Structure formats: C-alpha cells, structure tokens
PDB file of C-alpha atoms in Angstrom:
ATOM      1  CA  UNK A   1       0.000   0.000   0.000  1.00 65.00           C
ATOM      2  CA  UNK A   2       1.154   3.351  -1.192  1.00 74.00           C
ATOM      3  CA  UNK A   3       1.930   5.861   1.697  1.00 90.00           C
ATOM      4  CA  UNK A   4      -0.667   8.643  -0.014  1.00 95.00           C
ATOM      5  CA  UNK A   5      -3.223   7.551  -2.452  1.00 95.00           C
ATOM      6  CA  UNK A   6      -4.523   9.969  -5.163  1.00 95.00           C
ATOM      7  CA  UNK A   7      -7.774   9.380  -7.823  1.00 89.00           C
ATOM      8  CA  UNK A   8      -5.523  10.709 -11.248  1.00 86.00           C
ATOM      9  CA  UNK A   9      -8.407  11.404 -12.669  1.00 88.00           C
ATOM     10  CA  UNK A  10      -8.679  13.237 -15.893  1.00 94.00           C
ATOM     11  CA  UNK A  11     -11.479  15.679 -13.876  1.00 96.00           C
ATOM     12  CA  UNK A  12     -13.463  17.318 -16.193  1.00 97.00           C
ATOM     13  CA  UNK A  13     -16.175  20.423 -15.249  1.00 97.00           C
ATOM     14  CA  UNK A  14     -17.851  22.993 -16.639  1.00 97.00           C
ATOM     15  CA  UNK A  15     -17.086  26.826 -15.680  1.00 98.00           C
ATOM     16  CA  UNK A  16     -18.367  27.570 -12.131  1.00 98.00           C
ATOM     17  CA  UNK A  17     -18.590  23.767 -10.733  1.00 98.00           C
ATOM     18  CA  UNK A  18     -17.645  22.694  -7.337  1.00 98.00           C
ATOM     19  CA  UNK A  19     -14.911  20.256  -7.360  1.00 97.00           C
ATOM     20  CA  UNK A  20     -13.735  18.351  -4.759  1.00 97.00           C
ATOM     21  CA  UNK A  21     -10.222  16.792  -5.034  1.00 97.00           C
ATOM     22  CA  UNK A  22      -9.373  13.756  -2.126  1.00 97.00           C
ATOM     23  CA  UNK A  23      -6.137  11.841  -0.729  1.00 97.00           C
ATOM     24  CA  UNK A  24      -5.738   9.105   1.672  1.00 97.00           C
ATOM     25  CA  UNK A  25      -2.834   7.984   3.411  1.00 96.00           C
ATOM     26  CA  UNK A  26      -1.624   5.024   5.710  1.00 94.00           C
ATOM     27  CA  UNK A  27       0.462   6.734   7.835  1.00 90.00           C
ATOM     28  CA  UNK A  28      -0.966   8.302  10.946  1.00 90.00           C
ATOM     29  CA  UNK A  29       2.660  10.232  11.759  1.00 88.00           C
ATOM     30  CA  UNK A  30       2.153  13.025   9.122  1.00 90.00           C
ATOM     31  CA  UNK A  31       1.364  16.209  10.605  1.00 88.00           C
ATOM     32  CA  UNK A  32       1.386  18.467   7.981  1.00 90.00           C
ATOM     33  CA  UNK A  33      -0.731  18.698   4.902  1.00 93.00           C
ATOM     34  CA  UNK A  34      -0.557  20.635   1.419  1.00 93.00           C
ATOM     35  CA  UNK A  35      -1.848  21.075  -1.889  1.00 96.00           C
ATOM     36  CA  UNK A  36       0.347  21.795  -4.935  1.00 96.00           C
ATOM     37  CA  UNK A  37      -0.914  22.931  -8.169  1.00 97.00           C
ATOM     38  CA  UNK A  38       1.509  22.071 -11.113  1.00 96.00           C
ATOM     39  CA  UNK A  39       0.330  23.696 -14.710  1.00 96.00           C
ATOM     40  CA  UNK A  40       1.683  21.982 -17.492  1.00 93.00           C
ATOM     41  CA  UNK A  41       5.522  22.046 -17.723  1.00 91.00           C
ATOM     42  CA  UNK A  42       6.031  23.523 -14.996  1.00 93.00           C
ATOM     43  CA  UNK A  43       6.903  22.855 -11.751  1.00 95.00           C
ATOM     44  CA  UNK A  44       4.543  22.583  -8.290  1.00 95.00           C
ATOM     45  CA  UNK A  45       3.614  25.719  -6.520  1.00 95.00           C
ATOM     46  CA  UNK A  46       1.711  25.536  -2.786  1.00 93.00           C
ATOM     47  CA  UNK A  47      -1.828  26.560  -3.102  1.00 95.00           C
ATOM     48  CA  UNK A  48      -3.115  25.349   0.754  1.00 92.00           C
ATOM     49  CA  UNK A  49      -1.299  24.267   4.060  1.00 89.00           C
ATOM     50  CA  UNK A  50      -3.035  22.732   6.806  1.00 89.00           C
ATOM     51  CA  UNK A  51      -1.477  21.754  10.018  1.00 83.00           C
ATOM     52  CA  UNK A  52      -3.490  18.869  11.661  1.00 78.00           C
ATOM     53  CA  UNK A  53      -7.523  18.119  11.650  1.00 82.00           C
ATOM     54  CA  UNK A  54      -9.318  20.895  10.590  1.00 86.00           C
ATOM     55  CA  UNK A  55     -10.557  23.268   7.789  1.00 91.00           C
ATOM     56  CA  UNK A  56      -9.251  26.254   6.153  1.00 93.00           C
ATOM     57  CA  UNK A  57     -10.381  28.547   3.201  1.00 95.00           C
ATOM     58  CA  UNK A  58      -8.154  30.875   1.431  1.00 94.00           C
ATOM     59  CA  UNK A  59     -10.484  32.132  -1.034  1.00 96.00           C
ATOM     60  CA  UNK A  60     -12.111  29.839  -3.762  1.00 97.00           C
ATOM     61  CA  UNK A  61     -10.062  27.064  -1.943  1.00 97.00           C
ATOM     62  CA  UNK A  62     -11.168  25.167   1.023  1.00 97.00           C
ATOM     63  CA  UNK A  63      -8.502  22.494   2.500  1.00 96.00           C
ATOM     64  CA  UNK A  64     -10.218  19.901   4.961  1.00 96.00           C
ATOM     65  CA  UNK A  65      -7.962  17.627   6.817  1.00 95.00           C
ATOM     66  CA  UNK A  66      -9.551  14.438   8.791  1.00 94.00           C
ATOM     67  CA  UNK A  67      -6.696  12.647  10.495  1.00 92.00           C
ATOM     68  CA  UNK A  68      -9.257  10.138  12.345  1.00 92.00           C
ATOM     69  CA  UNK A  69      -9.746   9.105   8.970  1.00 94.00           C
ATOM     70  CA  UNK A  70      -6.414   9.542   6.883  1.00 94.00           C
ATOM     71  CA  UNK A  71      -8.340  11.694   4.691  1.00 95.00           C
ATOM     72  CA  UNK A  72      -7.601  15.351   3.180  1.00 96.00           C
ATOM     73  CA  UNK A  73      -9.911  17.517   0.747  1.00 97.00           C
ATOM     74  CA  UNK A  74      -9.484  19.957  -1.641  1.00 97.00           C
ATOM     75  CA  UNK A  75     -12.790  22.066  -2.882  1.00 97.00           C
ATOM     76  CA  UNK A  76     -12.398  24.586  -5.649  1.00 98.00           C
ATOM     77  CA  UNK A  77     -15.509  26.911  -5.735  1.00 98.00           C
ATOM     78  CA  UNK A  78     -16.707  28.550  -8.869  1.00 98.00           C
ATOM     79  CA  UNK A  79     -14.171  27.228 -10.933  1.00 98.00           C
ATOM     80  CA  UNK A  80     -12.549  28.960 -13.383  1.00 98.00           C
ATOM     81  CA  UNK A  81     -10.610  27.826 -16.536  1.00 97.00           C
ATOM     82  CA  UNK A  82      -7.716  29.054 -15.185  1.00 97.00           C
ATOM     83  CA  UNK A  83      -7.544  26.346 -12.574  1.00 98.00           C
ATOM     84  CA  UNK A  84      -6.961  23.540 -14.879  1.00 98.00           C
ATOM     85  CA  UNK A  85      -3.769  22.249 -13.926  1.00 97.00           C
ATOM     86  CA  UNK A  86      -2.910  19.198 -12.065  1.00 97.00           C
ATOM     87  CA  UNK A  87      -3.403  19.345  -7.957  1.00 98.00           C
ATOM     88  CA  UNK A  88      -0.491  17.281  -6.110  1.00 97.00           C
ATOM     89  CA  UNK A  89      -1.051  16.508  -2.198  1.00 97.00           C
ATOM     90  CA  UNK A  90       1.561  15.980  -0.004  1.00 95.00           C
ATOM     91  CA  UNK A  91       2.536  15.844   2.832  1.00 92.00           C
ATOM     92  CA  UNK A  92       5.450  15.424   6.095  1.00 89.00           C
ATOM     93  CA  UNK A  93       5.733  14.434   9.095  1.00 82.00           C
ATOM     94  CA  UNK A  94       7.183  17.456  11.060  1.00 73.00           C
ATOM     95  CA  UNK A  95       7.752  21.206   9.737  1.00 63.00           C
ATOM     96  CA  UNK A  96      11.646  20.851  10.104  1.00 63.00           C
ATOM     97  CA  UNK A  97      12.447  20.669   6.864  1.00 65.00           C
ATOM     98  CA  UNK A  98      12.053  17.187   5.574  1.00 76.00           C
ATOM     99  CA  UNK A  99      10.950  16.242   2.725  1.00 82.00           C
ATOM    100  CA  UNK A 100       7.283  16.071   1.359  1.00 90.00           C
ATOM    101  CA  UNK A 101       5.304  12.613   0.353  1.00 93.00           C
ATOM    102  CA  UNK A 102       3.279  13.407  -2.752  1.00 96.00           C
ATOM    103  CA  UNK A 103       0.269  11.702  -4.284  1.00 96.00           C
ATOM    104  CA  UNK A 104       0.340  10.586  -7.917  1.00 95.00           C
ATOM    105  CA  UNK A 105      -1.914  14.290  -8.529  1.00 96.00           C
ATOM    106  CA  UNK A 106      -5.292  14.620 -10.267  1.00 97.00           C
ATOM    107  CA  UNK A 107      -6.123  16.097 -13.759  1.00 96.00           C
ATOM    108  CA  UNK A 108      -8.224  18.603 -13.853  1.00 97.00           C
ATOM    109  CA  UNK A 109      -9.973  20.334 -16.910  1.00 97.00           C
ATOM    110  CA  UNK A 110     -12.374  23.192 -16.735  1.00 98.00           C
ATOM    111  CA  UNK A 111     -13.932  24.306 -19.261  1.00 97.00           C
ATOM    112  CA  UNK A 112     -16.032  27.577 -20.294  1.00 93.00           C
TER     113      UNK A 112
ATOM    114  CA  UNK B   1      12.513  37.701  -5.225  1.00 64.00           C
ATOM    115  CA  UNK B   2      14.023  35.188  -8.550  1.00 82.00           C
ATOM    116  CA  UNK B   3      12.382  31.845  -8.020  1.00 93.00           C
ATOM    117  CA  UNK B   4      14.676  28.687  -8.397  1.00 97.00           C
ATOM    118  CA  UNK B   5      16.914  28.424 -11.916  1.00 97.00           C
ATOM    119  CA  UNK B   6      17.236  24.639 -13.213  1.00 98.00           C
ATOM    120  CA  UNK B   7      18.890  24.365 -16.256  1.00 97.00           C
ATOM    121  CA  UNK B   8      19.026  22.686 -18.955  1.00 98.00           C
ATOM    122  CA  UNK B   9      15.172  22.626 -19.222  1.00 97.00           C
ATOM    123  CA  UNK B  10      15.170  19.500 -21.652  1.00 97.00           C
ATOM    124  CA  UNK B  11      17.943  16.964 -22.426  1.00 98.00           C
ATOM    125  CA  UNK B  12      17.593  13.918 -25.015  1.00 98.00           C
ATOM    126  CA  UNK B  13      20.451  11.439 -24.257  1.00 98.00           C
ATOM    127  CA  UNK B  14      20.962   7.691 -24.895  1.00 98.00           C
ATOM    128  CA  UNK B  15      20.968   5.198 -22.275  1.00 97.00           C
ATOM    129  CA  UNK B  16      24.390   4.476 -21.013  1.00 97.00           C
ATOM    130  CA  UNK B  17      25.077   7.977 -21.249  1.00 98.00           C
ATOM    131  CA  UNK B  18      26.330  10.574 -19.109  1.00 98.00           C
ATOM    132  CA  UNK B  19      24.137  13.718 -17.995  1.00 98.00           C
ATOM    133  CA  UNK B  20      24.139  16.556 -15.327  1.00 98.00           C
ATOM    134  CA  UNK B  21      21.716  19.089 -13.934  1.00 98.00           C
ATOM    135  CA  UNK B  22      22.243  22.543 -11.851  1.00 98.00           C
ATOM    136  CA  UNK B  23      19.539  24.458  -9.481  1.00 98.00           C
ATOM    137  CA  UNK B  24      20.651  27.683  -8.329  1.00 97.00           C
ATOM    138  CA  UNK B  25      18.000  27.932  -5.504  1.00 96.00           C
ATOM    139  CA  UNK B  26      16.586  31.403  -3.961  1.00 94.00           C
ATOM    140  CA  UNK B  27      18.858  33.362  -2.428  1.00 92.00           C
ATOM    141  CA  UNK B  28      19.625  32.631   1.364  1.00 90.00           C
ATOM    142  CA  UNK B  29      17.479  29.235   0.901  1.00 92.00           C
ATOM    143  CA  UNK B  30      19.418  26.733   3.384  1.00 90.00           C
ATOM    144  CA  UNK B  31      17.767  23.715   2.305  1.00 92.00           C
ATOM    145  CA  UNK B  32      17.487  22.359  -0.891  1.00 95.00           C
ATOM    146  CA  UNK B  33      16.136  19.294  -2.744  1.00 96.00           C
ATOM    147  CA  UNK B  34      16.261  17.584  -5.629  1.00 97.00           C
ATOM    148  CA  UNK B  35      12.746  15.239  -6.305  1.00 97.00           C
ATOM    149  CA  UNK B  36      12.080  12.893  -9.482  1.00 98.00           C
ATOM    150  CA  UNK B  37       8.697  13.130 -10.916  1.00 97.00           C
ATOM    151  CA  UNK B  38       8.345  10.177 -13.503  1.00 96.00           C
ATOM    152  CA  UNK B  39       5.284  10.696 -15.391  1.00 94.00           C
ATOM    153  CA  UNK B  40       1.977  10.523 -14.255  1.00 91.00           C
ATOM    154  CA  UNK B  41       3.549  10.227 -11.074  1.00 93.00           C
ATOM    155  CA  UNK B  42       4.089  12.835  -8.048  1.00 94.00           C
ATOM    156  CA  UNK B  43       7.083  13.750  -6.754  1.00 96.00           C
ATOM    157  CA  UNK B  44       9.556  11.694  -4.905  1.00 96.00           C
ATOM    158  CA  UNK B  45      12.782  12.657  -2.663  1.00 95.00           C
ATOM    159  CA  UNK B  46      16.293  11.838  -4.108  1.00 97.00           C
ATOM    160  CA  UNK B  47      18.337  13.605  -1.655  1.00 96.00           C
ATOM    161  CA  UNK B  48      18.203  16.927   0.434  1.00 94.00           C
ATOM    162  CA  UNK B  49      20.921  18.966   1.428  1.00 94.00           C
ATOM    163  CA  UNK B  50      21.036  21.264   4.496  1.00 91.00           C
ATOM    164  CA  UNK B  51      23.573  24.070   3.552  1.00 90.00           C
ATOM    165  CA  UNK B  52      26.669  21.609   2.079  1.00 87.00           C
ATOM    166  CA  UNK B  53      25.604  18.889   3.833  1.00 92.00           C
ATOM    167  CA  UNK B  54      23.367  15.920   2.749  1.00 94.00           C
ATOM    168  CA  UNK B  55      20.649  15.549   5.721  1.00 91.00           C
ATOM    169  CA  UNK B  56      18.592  12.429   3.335  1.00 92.00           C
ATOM    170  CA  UNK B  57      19.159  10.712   0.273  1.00 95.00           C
ATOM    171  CA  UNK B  58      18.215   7.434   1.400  1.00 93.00           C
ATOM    172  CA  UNK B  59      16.323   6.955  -2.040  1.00 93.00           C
ATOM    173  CA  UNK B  60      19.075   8.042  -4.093  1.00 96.00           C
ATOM    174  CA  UNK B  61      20.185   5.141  -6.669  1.00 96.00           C
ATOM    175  CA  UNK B  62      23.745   5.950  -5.512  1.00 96.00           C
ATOM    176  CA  UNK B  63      25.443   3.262  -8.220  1.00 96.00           C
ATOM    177  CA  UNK B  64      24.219   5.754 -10.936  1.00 98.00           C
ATOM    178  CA  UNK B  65      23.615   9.018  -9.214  1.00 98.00           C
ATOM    179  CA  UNK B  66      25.198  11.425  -7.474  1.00 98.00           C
ATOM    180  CA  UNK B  67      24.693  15.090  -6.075  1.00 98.00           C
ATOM    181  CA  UNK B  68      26.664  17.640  -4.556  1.00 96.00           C
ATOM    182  CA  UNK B  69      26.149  21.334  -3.729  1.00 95.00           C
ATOM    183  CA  UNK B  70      29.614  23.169  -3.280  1.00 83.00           C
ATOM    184  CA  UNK B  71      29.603  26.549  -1.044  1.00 86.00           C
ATOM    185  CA  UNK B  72      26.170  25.522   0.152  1.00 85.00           C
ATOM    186  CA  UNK B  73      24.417  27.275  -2.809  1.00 92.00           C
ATOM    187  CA  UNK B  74      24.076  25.584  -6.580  1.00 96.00           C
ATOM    188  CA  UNK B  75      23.800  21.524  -6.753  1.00 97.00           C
ATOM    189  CA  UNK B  76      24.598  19.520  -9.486  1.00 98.00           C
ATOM    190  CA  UNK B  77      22.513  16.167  -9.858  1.00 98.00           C
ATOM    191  CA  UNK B  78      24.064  13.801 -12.085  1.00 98.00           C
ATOM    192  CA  UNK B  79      23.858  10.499 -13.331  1.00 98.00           C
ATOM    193  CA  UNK B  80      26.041   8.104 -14.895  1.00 97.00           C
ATOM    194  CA  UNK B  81      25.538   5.223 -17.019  1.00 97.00           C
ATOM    195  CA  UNK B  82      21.546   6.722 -17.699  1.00 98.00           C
ATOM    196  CA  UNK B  83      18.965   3.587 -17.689  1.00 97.00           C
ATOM    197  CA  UNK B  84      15.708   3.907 -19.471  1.00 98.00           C
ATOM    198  CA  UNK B  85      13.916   4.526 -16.438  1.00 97.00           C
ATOM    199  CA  UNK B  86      15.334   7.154 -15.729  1.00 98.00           C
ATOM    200  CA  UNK B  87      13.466   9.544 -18.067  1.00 98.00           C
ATOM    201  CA  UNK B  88      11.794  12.006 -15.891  1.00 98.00           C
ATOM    202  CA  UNK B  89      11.691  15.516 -15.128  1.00 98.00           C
ATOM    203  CA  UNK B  90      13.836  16.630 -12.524  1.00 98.00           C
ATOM    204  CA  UNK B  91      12.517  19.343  -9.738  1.00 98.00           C
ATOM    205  CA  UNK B  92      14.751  21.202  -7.674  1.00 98.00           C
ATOM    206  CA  UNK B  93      13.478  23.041  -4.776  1.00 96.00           C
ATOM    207  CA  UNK B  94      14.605  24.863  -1.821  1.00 94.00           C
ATOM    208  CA  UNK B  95      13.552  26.167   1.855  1.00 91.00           C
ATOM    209  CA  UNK B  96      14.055  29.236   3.307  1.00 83.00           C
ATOM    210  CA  UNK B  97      14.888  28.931   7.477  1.00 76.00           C
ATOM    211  CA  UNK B  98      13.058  30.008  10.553  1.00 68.00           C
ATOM    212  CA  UNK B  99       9.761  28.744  10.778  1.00 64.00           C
ATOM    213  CA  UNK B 100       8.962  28.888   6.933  1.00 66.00           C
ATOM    214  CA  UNK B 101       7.879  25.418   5.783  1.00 75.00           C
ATOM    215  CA  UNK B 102       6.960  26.083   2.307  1.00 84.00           C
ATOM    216  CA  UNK B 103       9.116  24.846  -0.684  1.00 90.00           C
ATOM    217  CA  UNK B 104       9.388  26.628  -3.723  1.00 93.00           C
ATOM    218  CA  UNK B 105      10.296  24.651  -6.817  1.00 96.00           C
ATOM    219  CA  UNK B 106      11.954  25.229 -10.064  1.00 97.00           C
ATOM    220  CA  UNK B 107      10.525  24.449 -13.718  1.00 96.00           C
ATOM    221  CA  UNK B 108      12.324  21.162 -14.122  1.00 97.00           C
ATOM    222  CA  UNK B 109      14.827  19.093 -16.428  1.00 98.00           C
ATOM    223  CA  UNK B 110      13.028  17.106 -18.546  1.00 98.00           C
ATOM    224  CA  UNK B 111      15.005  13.882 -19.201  1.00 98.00           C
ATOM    225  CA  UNK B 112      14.430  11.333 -22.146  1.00 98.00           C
ATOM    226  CA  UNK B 113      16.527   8.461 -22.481  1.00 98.00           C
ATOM    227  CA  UNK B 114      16.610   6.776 -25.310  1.00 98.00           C
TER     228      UNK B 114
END
C-alpha cells in the first residue's frame, strides 16, 4: 500500500462547478498537509497548508484535513478555466524541513 | 525575489550515457532538494541537502547518481551510465529557514533516455 493515495483522474467540469479533489494515506505520523498545483511544464507551486484536523479557506479554496480518517480535501468553488492544472497533495511528518510525500496528482480540466 | 533556476530545461540522451543538472535555488534558501517526478507520477525525494551537507538521500540510486552542492548554494545532480527509467523531469526546490515550511520549486529538467 502506497503511503498517499490519489484518484488521477482526468477531472473534467464545466465553468463555475464545485470540485472536490481527495487523498488518503496510511500513515498516521504526518502532521502536515498541502496542496500543490503544477500547470503543465512547470513545476509545483503551494496553493493550501493545513497543520493537523481541521478546515481552512483561502479564497475559492477550502482544504479539509480528517486525520481520524487519513483523509484530506481539496474544494475549488466557482471554478474557473484558469484552474486547470494538475493538484499534487503531499505531505510530512514534522515542519523541520524534511521532505514532502506526494500523491500521484489529479487532472483537472475546466472548461467555459 | 528570482524563483529557483534549473537548467538545462530539456535533455535527449541515450541510455548508457552521461548527464548533469544545476539548481541555483533562492537566495539565502538553506535547504534544498532535488525530487524525481516520472510521469503521471508525483514527486519523490532523491536527496536533500542542508547548507553543504546531505541531511537524506536514502532513495538516491547511488550506483548511478550522485549530487553535490559546493559553497552551500548551486547543486549539481548527475547520473552516470543513464537507464531507461530514468526519463523524468527533474525538480529542484529549496527552503528558506526560521519557521517557513513552504518549498518553492523550479521548472524542471526534462530527461528522455533513449
């Protein structure tokens, strides 16, 4: 079993949808959760950080982390074409430094 | 602020070959790391360096690669013969210090081995 698991998708929505972006991991240690957004040839840059259970909005973006259940959320409100891109989770185990543990990403396509 | 340089951005080489790739990371950035992202695929830690000084690279295929960064600022990833599965793109990223936990990444090498 994979340390974080990640649906790659392709997503596909129409302009103004709600989507809602998931990853699960096995390993109850990791204290520290983020999403990455990675457009096409380039490389990842951090959209949400969440530090332990809880919710927090920045925006169109709402991260939800559920550590009883190994379980983090991504919603994108009103979605805008501009937000297709590929969305990376990851995550570590303290804030010292060390390195991040990424999901495989999802695909997402929005279109007007 | 410049974000992190990678260069070359693409590189076409046959396997068996030789190849090398340089980050200069943000300026004053401590930490950096270099992660393999094979397509379709996040991601994953080859080695981090602390200043000079190599604090992981317990998944670093050390019979065919190999990493420094002199003076504590650019690295160099290289690898040497190049397999077939090695084709990837390379990210380099770095970390400021104090309590900033954020990585910022460069653009990426994209490797193809033929």
């Amino acid at each position: 079993q994979k340390e974080v698991e990640q649906d790659p998708g392709p997503l596909s929505v129409p302009e103004g949808a709600i989507v809602s972006l998931n990853c699960t991991y096995s390993n109850s240690a990791f204290q520290y959760f983020m999403w990455y957004r990675q457009y096409s040839r380039k490389g990842p840059e951090l959209l949400m950080y969440t530090y332990s259970s809880g919710n927090k909005e920045d925006g169109r973006f709402t991260a939800q982390v559920d550590k009883s259940s190994k379980y983090i959320s991504l919603f994108i409100r009103d979605s805008q074409p501009s937000d297709s891109a590929t969305y990376l989770c990851a995550m570590s185990y303290n804030q010292a430094g060390t390195a991040l543990i990424f999901g495989k990403g999802t695909t997402l396509s929005v279109s007007s | 602020e410049a974000g992190v340089a990678q260069s070359p951005r693409y590189k076409i080489i046959e396997k068996r070959q030789s190849v090398a790739f340089w980050c200069n990371p943000i300026s004053g950035h401590a930490t950096l790391y270099w992660y393999q992202q094979i397509l379709g695929q996040g991601p994953k830690l080859l080695i981090q360096f602390q200043n000079n000084g190599v604090v992981d690279d317990s998944q670093l295929p050390k019979d065919r690669f190999s990493a420094e960064r002199l003076k504590g600022v650019d690295s160099t990833l290289k690898i040497q013969p190049a397999k077939l599965e090695d084709s990837a793109v390379y990210l380099c990223a770095s970390r400021g210090t104090g309590g900033t936990y954020e990585q910022y990444f460069g653009p990426g090498t994209r490797l193809t081995v033929t």
